[in-house]
């Protein structure tokens, strides 16, 4: 009986994971539609009714361009290994975030240090950029990986401080206490909320902080050499992480009754920011975090405590 229950729970987790990636497909479609409206163009509208299946068609087309022997065909087998290791690293990171999302909804006692697990997984993203960039042949990929790993020191530090501050105010890092918070809300923590949104934009590699790609000066950044199935995996994982962090901000700062409504609000906010704001210069980005945001964070934390 226990074996059957374990198989049933595993099947349910797989179904939820597939539904999560299905949500990612439709989120990509919505982003392309909104960007089209903001730029006075139609956006995707050819595949099926008003382009609903456009993301699925693009994904199938990318999977049809197989490139599993990249390292052998290029004559750099050891770097091809790092190339693919970076792809699977991003895939495992996205899967880890999805597992945290599912476990937090079940209020499992295994996730007593829920916020700590989120920080651990998010802080490892820099290694994925390094592996993808160094495993590629293009110098643009290597420069994008170096830029992403260095910028991670800035925004990861800010995000870590915000999570630590949230845990101090709640007096716990457990997901149960965050689900049942009362006085802890957006009104009393407006400054930390704004800092969290900015840090999540950096974590999700979204404009105006998408320095690992930077199409204007690095072609496509760390994923310049990626195509076919490998690019599809990177693309899907990037948006899966974005959906997760949209939920994560809602989980910390808002009540459980409106958590999914605010999750979609944060997802649309990331899209509108990309459509409305240009990319920052890199030295301005570093100065913004180390000279402004960290100072604002510590001042606001002292006031709240």
Tab-separated table of N, CA and C in Angstrom, residues 76-234:
chain	number	residue	atom	x	y	z
A	76	UNK	N	36.320	19.661	-30.050
A	76	UNK	CA	36.687	20.070	-28.697
A	76	UNK	C	35.842	19.267	-27.721
A	77	UNK	N	36.176	17.997	-27.555
A	77	UNK	CA	35.335	17.108	-26.782
A	77	UNK	C	35.190	17.517	-25.336
A	78	UNK	N	36.304	17.941	-24.697
A	78	UNK	CA	36.223	18.278	-23.279
A	78	UNK	C	35.393	19.544	-23.049
A	79	UNK	N	35.474	20.488	-23.980
A	79	UNK	CA	34.656	21.691	-23.842
A	79	UNK	C	33.204	21.408	-24.209
A	80	UNK	N	32.984	20.465	-25.132
A	80	UNK	CA	31.617	20.056	-25.419
A	80	UNK	C	30.948	19.436	-24.207
A	81	UNK	N	31.754	18.756	-23.356
A	81	UNK	CA	31.217	18.189	-22.121
A	81	UNK	C	30.713	19.301	-21.202
A	82	UNK	N	31.504	20.357	-21.045
A	82	UNK	CA	31.069	21.477	-20.222
A	82	UNK	C	29.873	22.191	-20.844
A	83	UNK	N	29.844	22.216	-22.162
A	83	UNK	CA	28.728	22.828	-22.889
A	83	UNK	C	27.415	22.152	-22.495
A	84	UNK	N	27.402	20.819	-22.544
A	84	UNK	CA	26.185	20.094	-22.201
A	84	UNK	C	25.945	20.049	-20.704
A	85	UNK	N	27.025	20.065	-19.921
A	85	UNK	CA	26.855	20.083	-18.474
A	85	UNK	C	26.162	21.367	-18.032
A	86	UNK	N	26.472	22.472	-18.710
A	86	UNK	CA	25.788	23.725	-18.403
A	86	UNK	C	24.301	23.660	-18.705
A	87	UNK	N	23.942	23.006	-19.814
A	87	UNK	CA	22.526	22.868	-20.167
A	87	UNK	C	21.783	22.061	-19.112
A	88	UNK	N	22.343	20.908	-18.735
A	88	UNK	CA	21.683	20.075	-17.732
A	88	UNK	C	21.696	20.730	-16.355
A	89	UNK	N	22.697	21.560	-16.104
A	89	UNK	CA	22.742	22.296	-14.841
A	89	UNK	C	21.537	23.222	-14.731
A	90	UNK	N	21.249	23.958	-15.798
A	90	UNK	CA	20.087	24.844	-15.783
A	90	UNK	C	18.794	24.041	-15.671
A	91	UNK	N	18.758	22.896	-16.337
A	91	UNK	CA	17.564	22.053	-16.263
A	91	UNK	C	17.335	21.553	-14.839
A	92	UNK	N	18.393	21.107	-14.171
A	92	UNK	CA	18.266	20.623	-12.800
A	92	UNK	C	17.898	21.755	-11.850
A	93	UNK	N	18.449	22.951	-12.094
A	93	UNK	CA	18.104	24.093	-11.246
A	93	UNK	C	16.621	24.432	-11.360
A	94	UNK	N	16.104	24.439	-12.599
A	94	UNK	CA	14.678	24.712	-12.792
A	94	UNK	C	13.820	23.630	-12.140
A	95	UNK	N	14.251	22.363	-12.265
A	95	UNK	CA	13.515	21.267	-11.629
A	95	UNK	C	13.536	21.408	-10.109
A	96	UNK	N	14.673	21.856	-9.563
A	96	UNK	CA	14.758	22.072	-8.119
A	96	UNK	C	13.815	23.157	-7.644
A	97	UNK	N	13.716	24.237	-8.401
A	97	UNK	CA	12.786	25.305	-8.044
A	97	UNK	C	11.341	24.809	-8.088
A	98	UNK	N	11.028	23.979	-9.073
A	98	UNK	CA	9.667	23.443	-9.171
A	98	UNK	C	9.359	22.543	-7.976
A	99	UNK	N	10.338	21.732	-7.560
A	99	UNK	CA	10.140	20.872	-6.385
A	99	UNK	C	9.895	21.700	-5.129
A	100	UNK	N	10.642	22.795	-4.973
A	100	UNK	CA	10.433	23.674	-3.823
A	100	UNK	C	9.033	24.272	-3.863
A	101	UNK	N	8.604	24.667	-5.046
A	101	UNK	CA	7.263	25.235	-5.207
A	101	UNK	C	6.197	24.225	-4.786
A	102	UNK	N	6.326	22.978	-5.213
A	102	UNK	CA	5.336	21.953	-4.884
A	102	UNK	C	5.360	21.626	-3.398
A	103	UNK	N	6.566	21.481	-2.843
A	103	UNK	CA	6.693	21.117	-1.439
A	103	UNK	C	6.163	22.209	-0.516
A	104	UNK	N	6.371	23.457	-0.872
A	104	UNK	CA	5.906	24.552	-0.021
A	104	UNK	C	4.383	24.599	0.040
A	105	UNK	N	3.717	24.184	-1.037
A	105	UNK	CA	2.256	24.168	-1.036
A	105	UNK	C	1.697	23.089	-0.121
A	106	UNK	N	2.472	22.021	0.085
A	106	UNK	CA	2.001	20.929	0.932
A	106	UNK	C	2.331	21.129	2.400
A	107	UNK	N	3.024	22.237	2.745
A	107	UNK	CA	3.412	22.528	4.126
A	107	UNK	C	4.184	21.383	4.755
A	108	UNK	N	5.066	20.785	3.992
A	108	UNK	CA	5.824	19.640	4.469
A	108	UNK	C	6.832	20.067	5.527
A	109	UNK	N	7.014	19.240	6.556
A	109	UNK	CA	7.979	19.533	7.615
A	109	UNK	C	9.406	19.400	7.127
A	110	UNK	N	9.598	18.776	5.950
A	110	UNK	CA	10.947	18.636	5.412
A	110	UNK	C	11.526	19.979	4.990
A	111	UNK	N	10.667	20.975	4.778
A	111	UNK	CA	11.115	22.268	4.285
A	111	UNK	C	11.063	23.310	5.394
A	112	UNK	N	11.594	22.944	6.579
A	112	UNK	CA	11.664	23.888	7.682
A	112	UNK	C	12.567	25.058	7.382
A	113	UNK	N	13.541	24.872	6.497
A	113	UNK	CA	14.434	25.956	6.082
A	113	UNK	C	14.159	26.293	4.622
A	114	UNK	N	12.907	26.560	4.330
A	114	UNK	CA	12.458	26.779	2.956
A	114	UNK	C	13.248	27.888	2.265
A	115	UNK	N	13.360	29.049	2.918
A	115	UNK	CA	14.042	30.181	2.298
A	115	UNK	C	15.519	29.899	2.078
A	116	UNK	N	16.116	29.133	2.977
A	116	UNK	CA	17.535	28.797	2.819
A	116	UNK	C	17.754	27.946	1.573
A	117	UNK	N	16.835	27.014	1.294
A	117	UNK	CA	16.959	26.187	0.092
A	117	UNK	C	16.839	27.041	-1.171
A	118	UNK	N	15.959	28.027	-1.147
A	118	UNK	CA	15.815	28.910	-2.310
A	118	UNK	C	17.103	29.675	-2.567
A	119	UNK	N	17.715	30.187	-1.511
A	119	UNK	CA	18.958	30.943	-1.656
A	119	UNK	C	20.084	30.046	-2.157
A	120	UNK	N	20.147	28.814	-1.654
A	120	UNK	CA	21.201	27.888	-2.093
A	120	UNK	C	21.091	27.620	-3.587
A	121	UNK	N	19.880	27.330	-4.067
A	121	UNK	CA	19.701	27.034	-5.489
A	121	UNK	C	19.949	28.262	-6.364
A	122	UNK	N	19.472	29.416	-5.925
A	122	UNK	CA	19.648	30.621	-6.740
A	122	UNK	C	21.104	31.061	-6.792
A	123	UNK	N	21.859	30.816	-5.723
A	123	UNK	CA	23.265	31.229	-5.712
A	123	UNK	C	24.132	30.352	-6.605
A	124	UNK	N	23.626	29.184	-7.013
A	124	UNK	CA	24.396	28.292	-7.886
A	124	UNK	C	24.247	28.626	-9.366
A	125	UNK	N	23.385	29.586	-9.698
A	125	UNK	CA	23.131	29.873	-11.113
A	125	UNK	C	24.372	30.399	-11.822
A	126	UNK	N	25.246	31.082	-11.093
A	126	UNK	CA	26.460	31.611	-11.714
A	126	UNK	C	27.345	30.531	-12.303
A	127	UNK	N	27.373	29.352	-11.667
A	127	UNK	CA	28.176	28.250	-12.197
A	127	UNK	C	27.633	27.759	-13.538
A	128	UNK	N	26.308	27.772	-13.685
A	128	UNK	CA	25.727	27.375	-14.964
A	128	UNK	C	26.129	28.309	-16.086
A	129	UNK	N	26.141	29.619	-15.820
A	129	UNK	CA	26.580	30.585	-16.831
A	129	UNK	C	28.042	30.365	-17.203
A	130	UNK	N	28.883	30.099	-16.202
A	130	UNK	CA	30.308	29.884	-16.472
A	130	UNK	C	30.514	28.648	-17.334
A	131	UNK	N	29.823	27.554	-17.004
A	131	UNK	CA	29.975	26.316	-17.771
A	131	UNK	C	29.484	26.490	-19.206
A	132	UNK	N	28.339	27.150	-19.369
A	132	UNK	CA	27.812	27.365	-20.722
A	132	UNK	C	28.722	28.274	-21.535
A	133	UNK	N	29.220	29.338	-20.921
A	133	UNK	CA	30.057	30.281	-21.650
A	133	UNK	C	31.416	29.722	-22.004
A	134	UNK	N	32.071	29.047	-21.042
A	134	UNK	CA	33.399	28.514	-21.316
A	134	UNK	C	33.334	27.291	-22.230
A	135	UNK	N	32.245	26.538	-22.161
A	135	UNK	CA	32.111	25.378	-23.029
A	135	UNK	C	31.851	25.729	-24.474
A	136	UNK	N	31.432	26.959	-24.747
A	136	UNK	CA	31.205	27.397	-26.119
A	136	UNK	C	32.506	27.880	-26.752
A	137	UNK	N	32.508	27.954	-28.073
A	137	UNK	CA	33.683	28.433	-28.800
A	137	UNK	C	33.697	29.957	-28.872
A	138	UNK	N	32.528	30.572	-28.927
A	138	UNK	CA	32.426	32.012	-29.139
A	138	UNK	C	32.994	32.798	-27.960
A	139	UNK	N	33.740	33.857	-28.264
A	139	UNK	CA	34.244	34.757	-27.226
A	139	UNK	C	33.104	35.553	-26.594
A	140	UNK	N	32.054	35.808	-27.358
A	140	UNK	CA	30.912	36.516	-26.796
A	140	UNK	C	30.260	35.702	-25.674
A	141	UNK	N	30.216	34.386	-25.848
A	141	UNK	CA	29.652	33.529	-24.806
A	141	UNK	C	30.478	33.605	-23.532
A	142	UNK	N	31.795	33.575	-23.684
A	142	UNK	CA	32.673	33.653	-22.516
A	142	UNK	C	32.536	35.000	-21.811
A	143	UNK	N	32.465	36.081	-22.583
A	143	UNK	CA	32.295	37.406	-21.979
A	143	UNK	C	30.947	37.521	-21.266
A	144	UNK	N	29.894	36.957	-21.873
A	144	UNK	CA	28.591	36.972	-21.227
A	144	UNK	C	28.580	36.183	-19.934
A	145	UNK	N	29.286	35.027	-19.917
A	145	UNK	CA	29.365	34.221	-18.703
A	145	UNK	C	30.134	34.951	-17.607
A	146	UNK	N	31.238	35.596	-17.973
A	146	UNK	CA	32.018	36.350	-16.990
A	146	UNK	C	31.204	37.509	-16.421
A	147	UNK	N	30.484	38.189	-17.285
A	147	UNK	CA	29.667	39.314	-16.828
A	147	UNK	C	28.546	38.831	-15.912
A	148	UNK	N	27.917	37.697	-16.250
A	148	UNK	CA	26.830	37.169	-15.427
A	148	UNK	C	27.334	36.707	-14.066
A	149	UNK	N	28.498	36.042	-14.045
A	149	UNK	CA	29.030	35.546	-12.776
A	149	UNK	C	29.437	36.688	-11.857
A	150	UNK	N	29.985	37.772	-12.431
A	150	UNK	CA	30.380	38.899	-11.590
A	150	UNK	C	29.170	39.690	-11.108
A	151	UNK	N	28.193	39.888	-11.978
A	151	UNK	CA	26.994	40.616	-11.551
A	151	UNK	C	26.207	39.828	-10.513
A	152	UNK	N	26.351	38.476	-10.541
A	152	UNK	CA	25.678	37.660	-9.538
A	152	UNK	C	26.117	37.980	-8.125
A	153	UNK	N	27.378	38.407	-7.959
A	153	UNK	CA	27.862	38.787	-6.632
A	153	UNK	C	27.048	39.951	-6.084
A	154	UNK	N	26.646	40.853	-6.962
A	154	UNK	CA	25.902	42.040	-6.532
A	154	UNK	C	24.468	41.696	-6.153
A	155	UNK	N	23.698	41.155	-7.114
A	155	UNK	CA	22.276	40.961	-6.830
A	155	UNK	C	22.011	39.762	-5.938
A	156	UNK	N	22.884	38.728	-5.967
A	156	UNK	CA	22.694	37.606	-5.052
A	156	UNK	C	22.897	38.047	-3.611
A	157	UNK	N	23.874	38.931	-3.397
A	157	UNK	CA	24.076	39.442	-2.047
A	157	UNK	C	22.880	40.220	-1.549
A	158	UNK	N	22.297	41.043	-2.417
A	158	UNK	CA	21.116	41.815	-2.031
A	158	UNK	C	19.924	40.903	-1.769
A	159	UNK	N	19.709	39.914	-2.644
A	159	UNK	CA	18.592	38.986	-2.457
A	159	UNK	C	18.763	38.164	-1.188
A	160	UNK	N	19.993	37.752	-0.890
A	160	UNK	CA	20.257	36.989	0.324
A	160	UNK	C	19.966	37.828	1.567
A	161	UNK	N	20.364	39.100	1.537
A	161	UNK	CA	20.084	39.978	2.674
A	161	UNK	C	18.585	40.170	2.867
A	162	UNK	N	17.837	40.279	1.771
A	162	UNK	CA	16.387	40.453	1.867
A	162	UNK	C	15.736	39.223	2.484
A	163	UNK	N	16.176	38.041	2.072
A	163	UNK	CA	15.614	36.805	2.622
A	163	UNK	C	15.950	36.675	4.101
A	164	UNK	N	17.182	37.009	4.473
A	164	UNK	CA	17.569	36.957	5.885
A	164	UNK	C	16.726	37.939	6.702
A	165	UNK	N	16.518	39.149	6.161
A	165	UNK	CA	15.685	40.120	6.853
A	165	UNK	C	14.249	39.653	7.003
A	166	UNK	N	13.705	39.016	5.956
A	166	UNK	CA	12.340	38.489	6.042
A	166	UNK	C	12.242	37.401	7.103
A	167	UNK	N	13.259	36.528	7.171
A	167	UNK	CA	13.267	35.494	8.200
A	167	UNK	C	13.361	36.067	9.602
A	168	UNK	N	14.127	37.144	9.777
A	168	UNK	CA	14.235	37.784	11.089
A	168	UNK	C	12.907	38.393	11.520
A	169	UNK	N	12.195	38.997	10.594
A	169	UNK	CA	10.924	39.631	10.935
A	169	UNK	C	9.833	38.604	11.226
A	170	UNK	N	9.893	37.456	10.569
A	170	UNK	CA	8.929	36.386	10.817
A	170	UNK	C	9.363	35.504	11.984
A	171	UNK	N	10.668	35.532	12.297
A	171	UNK	CA	11.289	34.686	13.328
A	171	UNK	C	11.346	33.229	12.903
A	172	UNK	N	11.350	32.979	11.597
A	172	UNK	CA	11.460	31.610	11.098
A	172	UNK	C	11.737	31.655	9.599
A	173	UNK	N	12.382	30.583	9.109
A	173	UNK	CA	12.583	30.413	7.669
A	173	UNK	C	11.676	29.320	7.114
A	174	UNK	N	10.706	28.885	7.897
A	174	UNK	CA	9.817	27.788	7.501
A	174	UNK	C	8.690	28.323	6.625
A	175	UNK	N	8.314	27.529	5.630
A	175	UNK	CA	7.240	27.946	4.728
A	175	UNK	C	5.893	28.013	5.437
A	176	UNK	N	5.713	27.227	6.520
A	176	UNK	CA	4.430	27.233	7.237
A	176	UNK	C	4.140	28.606	7.835
A	177	UNK	N	5.154	29.227	8.420
A	177	UNK	CA	4.952	30.537	9.045
A	177	UNK	C	4.711	31.620	8.002
A	178	UNK	N	5.315	31.462	6.834
A	178	UNK	CA	5.065	32.449	5.783
A	178	UNK	C	3.658	32.299	5.219
A	179	UNK	N	3.156	31.066	5.168
A	179	UNK	CA	1.792	30.859	4.693
A	179	UNK	C	0.753	31.401	5.666
A	180	UNK	N	1.113	31.499	6.952
A	180	UNK	CA	0.167	31.924	7.981
A	180	UNK	C	0.570	33.252	8.616
A	181	UNK	N	1.275	34.075	7.881
A	181	UNK	CA	1.696	35.370	8.406
A	181	UNK	C	0.485	36.290	8.507
A	182	UNK	N	0.544	37.216	9.445
A	182	UNK	CA	-0.568	38.147	9.630
A	182	UNK	C	-0.123	39.591	9.437
A	183	UNK	N	0.734	40.096	10.338
A	183	UNK	CA	1.160	41.495	10.247
A	183	UNK	C	2.227	41.710	9.188
A	184	UNK	N	2.847	40.625	8.770
A	184	UNK	CA	3.942	40.726	7.796
A	184	UNK	C	3.343	40.938	6.419
A	185	UNK	N	3.454	42.127	5.852
A	185	UNK	CA	2.798	42.390	4.578
A	185	UNK	C	3.463	43.493	3.797
A	186	UNK	N	2.883	43.765	2.652
A	186	UNK	CA	3.488	44.690	1.702
A	186	UNK	C	3.461	46.129	2.206
A	187	UNK	N	2.481	46.503	3.024
A	187	UNK	CA	2.369	47.891	3.472
A	187	UNK	C	3.534	48.251	4.390
A	188	UNK	N	3.864	47.358	5.313
A	188	UNK	CA	4.929	47.643	6.274
A	188	UNK	C	6.315	47.390	5.706
A	189	UNK	N	6.418	46.728	4.552
A	189	UNK	CA	7.720	46.360	3.997
A	189	UNK	C	7.845	46.807	2.544
A	190	UNK	N	7.386	48.005	2.255
A	190	UNK	CA	7.383	48.475	0.874
A	190	UNK	C	8.798	48.585	0.315
A	191	UNK	N	9.736	49.045	1.133
A	191	UNK	CA	11.118	49.200	0.667
A	191	UNK	C	11.741	47.856	0.331
A	192	UNK	N	11.569	46.866	1.225
A	192	UNK	CA	12.114	45.533	0.957
A	192	UNK	C	11.447	44.898	-0.257
A	193	UNK	N	10.180	45.196	-0.454
A	193	UNK	CA	9.468	44.652	-1.611
A	193	UNK	C	10.051	45.184	-2.916
A	194	UNK	N	10.302	46.491	-2.981
A	194	UNK	CA	10.879	47.085	-4.195
A	194	UNK	C	12.272	46.525	-4.451
A	195	UNK	N	13.072	46.389	-3.399
A	195	UNK	CA	14.405	45.804	-3.551
A	195	UNK	C	14.320	44.357	-4.026
A	196	UNK	N	13.319	43.633	-3.544
A	196	UNK	CA	13.147	42.237	-3.968
A	196	UNK	C	12.795	42.145	-5.443
A	197	UNK	N	11.924	43.020	-5.918
A	197	UNK	CA	11.547	43.009	-7.336
A	197	UNK	C	12.759	43.286	-8.212
A	198	UNK	N	13.587	44.258	-7.825
A	198	UNK	CA	14.791	44.575	-8.603
A	198	UNK	C	15.757	43.396	-8.601
A	199	UNK	N	15.952	42.767	-7.437
A	199	UNK	CA	16.863	41.620	-7.354
A	199	UNK	C	16.359	40.436	-8.165
A	200	UNK	N	15.043	40.226	-8.183
A	200	UNK	CA	14.471	39.123	-8.960
A	200	UNK	C	14.623	39.382	-10.454
A	201	UNK	N	14.514	40.627	-10.890
A	201	UNK	CA	14.773	40.941	-12.300
A	201	UNK	C	16.193	40.547	-12.688
A	202	UNK	N	17.138	40.806	-11.797
A	202	UNK	CA	18.524	40.403	-12.067
A	202	UNK	C	18.669	38.890	-12.036
A	203	UNK	N	18.035	38.246	-11.061
A	203	UNK	CA	18.132	36.792	-10.933
A	203	UNK	C	17.547	36.081	-12.142
A	204	UNK	N	16.463	36.620	-12.683
A	204	UNK	CA	15.804	36.014	-13.839
A	204	UNK	C	16.399	36.474	-15.165
A	205	UNK	N	17.438	37.293	-15.106
A	205	UNK	CA	18.124	37.756	-16.315
A	205	UNK	C	17.169	38.524	-17.230
A	206	UNK	N	16.416	39.429	-16.623
A	206	UNK	CA	15.431	40.206	-17.362
A	206	UNK	C	15.914	41.626	-17.569
A	207	UNK	N	15.508	42.214	-18.684
A	207	UNK	CA	15.824	43.612	-18.960
A	207	UNK	C	15.190	44.497	-17.878
A	208	UNK	N	15.896	45.536	-17.412
A	208	UNK	CA	17.147	46.121	-17.926
A	208	UNK	C	18.421	45.562	-17.307
A	209	UNK	N	18.369	44.343	-16.761
A	209	UNK	CA	19.540	43.762	-16.096
A	209	UNK	C	19.986	42.457	-16.755
A	210	UNK	N	19.725	42.278	-18.038
A	210	UNK	CA	20.074	41.030	-18.722
A	210	UNK	C	21.501	41.106	-19.268
A	211	UNK	N	22.473	41.192	-18.379
A	211	UNK	CA	23.863	41.390	-18.798
A	211	UNK	C	24.518	40.114	-19.308
A	212	UNK	N	23.964	38.963	-19.004
A	212	UNK	CA	24.551	37.722	-19.522
A	212	UNK	C	24.260	37.535	-21.009
A	213	UNK	N	23.243	38.202	-21.536
A	213	UNK	CA	22.921	38.114	-22.966
A	213	UNK	C	23.317	39.392	-23.703
A	214	UNK	N	22.762	40.525	-23.311
A	214	UNK	CA	23.156	41.831	-23.860
A	214	UNK	C	23.265	41.797	-25.384
A	215	UNK	N	22.127	41.660	-26.063
A	215	UNK	CA	22.141	41.538	-27.523
A	215	UNK	C	22.812	42.717	-28.219
A	216	UNK	N	22.812	43.887	-27.587
A	216	UNK	CA	23.368	45.070	-28.235
A	216	UNK	C	24.886	45.036	-28.331
A	217	UNK	N	25.570	44.315	-27.432
A	217	UNK	CA	27.031	44.302	-27.476
A	217	UNK	C	27.638	42.911	-27.425
A	218	UNK	N	26.870	41.876	-27.061
A	218	UNK	CA	27.415	40.516	-26.978
A	218	UNK	C	26.654	39.533	-27.861
A	219	UNK	N	25.999	39.995	-28.905
A	219	UNK	CA	25.209	39.175	-29.837
A	219	UNK	C	24.072	38.488	-29.086
A	220	UNK	N	24.351	37.382	-28.398
A	220	UNK	CA	23.345	36.743	-27.553
A	220	UNK	C	23.936	36.293	-26.229
A	221	UNK	N	25.155	36.705	-25.944
A	221	UNK	CA	25.763	36.401	-24.659
A	221	UNK	C	26.162	34.951	-24.506
A	222	UNK	N	25.911	34.398	-23.327
A	222	UNK	CA	26.407	33.060	-22.998
A	222	UNK	C	25.795	31.967	-23.862
A	223	UNK	N	24.633	32.198	-24.481
A	223	UNK	CA	23.985	31.160	-25.292
A	223	UNK	C	24.117	31.417	-26.787
A	224	UNK	N	25.172	32.123	-27.205
A	224	UNK	CA	25.355	32.427	-28.630
A	224	UNK	C	25.493	31.160	-29.460
A	225	UNK	N	26.228	30.160	-28.973
A	225	UNK	CA	26.481	28.930	-29.723
A	225	UNK	C	25.387	27.883	-29.562
A	226	UNK	N	24.364	28.168	-28.798
A	226	UNK	CA	23.335	27.160	-28.536
A	226	UNK	C	22.249	27.216	-29.606
A	227	UNK	N	21.783	26.050	-29.997
A	227	UNK	CA	20.700	25.948	-30.973
A	227	UNK	C	19.989	24.623	-30.748
A	228	UNK	N	18.872	24.460	-31.388
A	228	UNK	CA	18.155	23.196	-31.312
A	228	UNK	C	17.674	22.875	-29.906
A	229	UNK	N	17.837	21.597	-29.525
A	229	UNK	CA	17.324	21.117	-28.247
A	229	UNK	C	17.982	21.819	-27.067
A	230	UNK	N	19.293	22.088	-27.164
A	230	UNK	CA	19.991	22.732	-26.048
A	230	UNK	C	19.458	24.141	-25.795
A	231	UNK	N	19.215	24.894	-26.860
A	231	UNK	CA	18.663	26.241	-26.691
A	231	UNK	C	17.236	26.172	-26.150
A	232	UNK	N	16.456	25.186	-26.583
A	232	UNK	CA	15.087	25.041	-26.081
A	232	UNK	C	15.083	24.785	-24.578
A	233	UNK	N	16.030	23.956	-24.100
A	233	UNK	CA	16.115	23.677	-22.665
A	233	UNK	C	16.479	24.937	-21.893
A	234	UNK	N	17.486	25.663	-22.378
A	234	UNK	CA	17.883	26.906	-21.708
A	234	UNK	C	16.740	27.917	-21.682
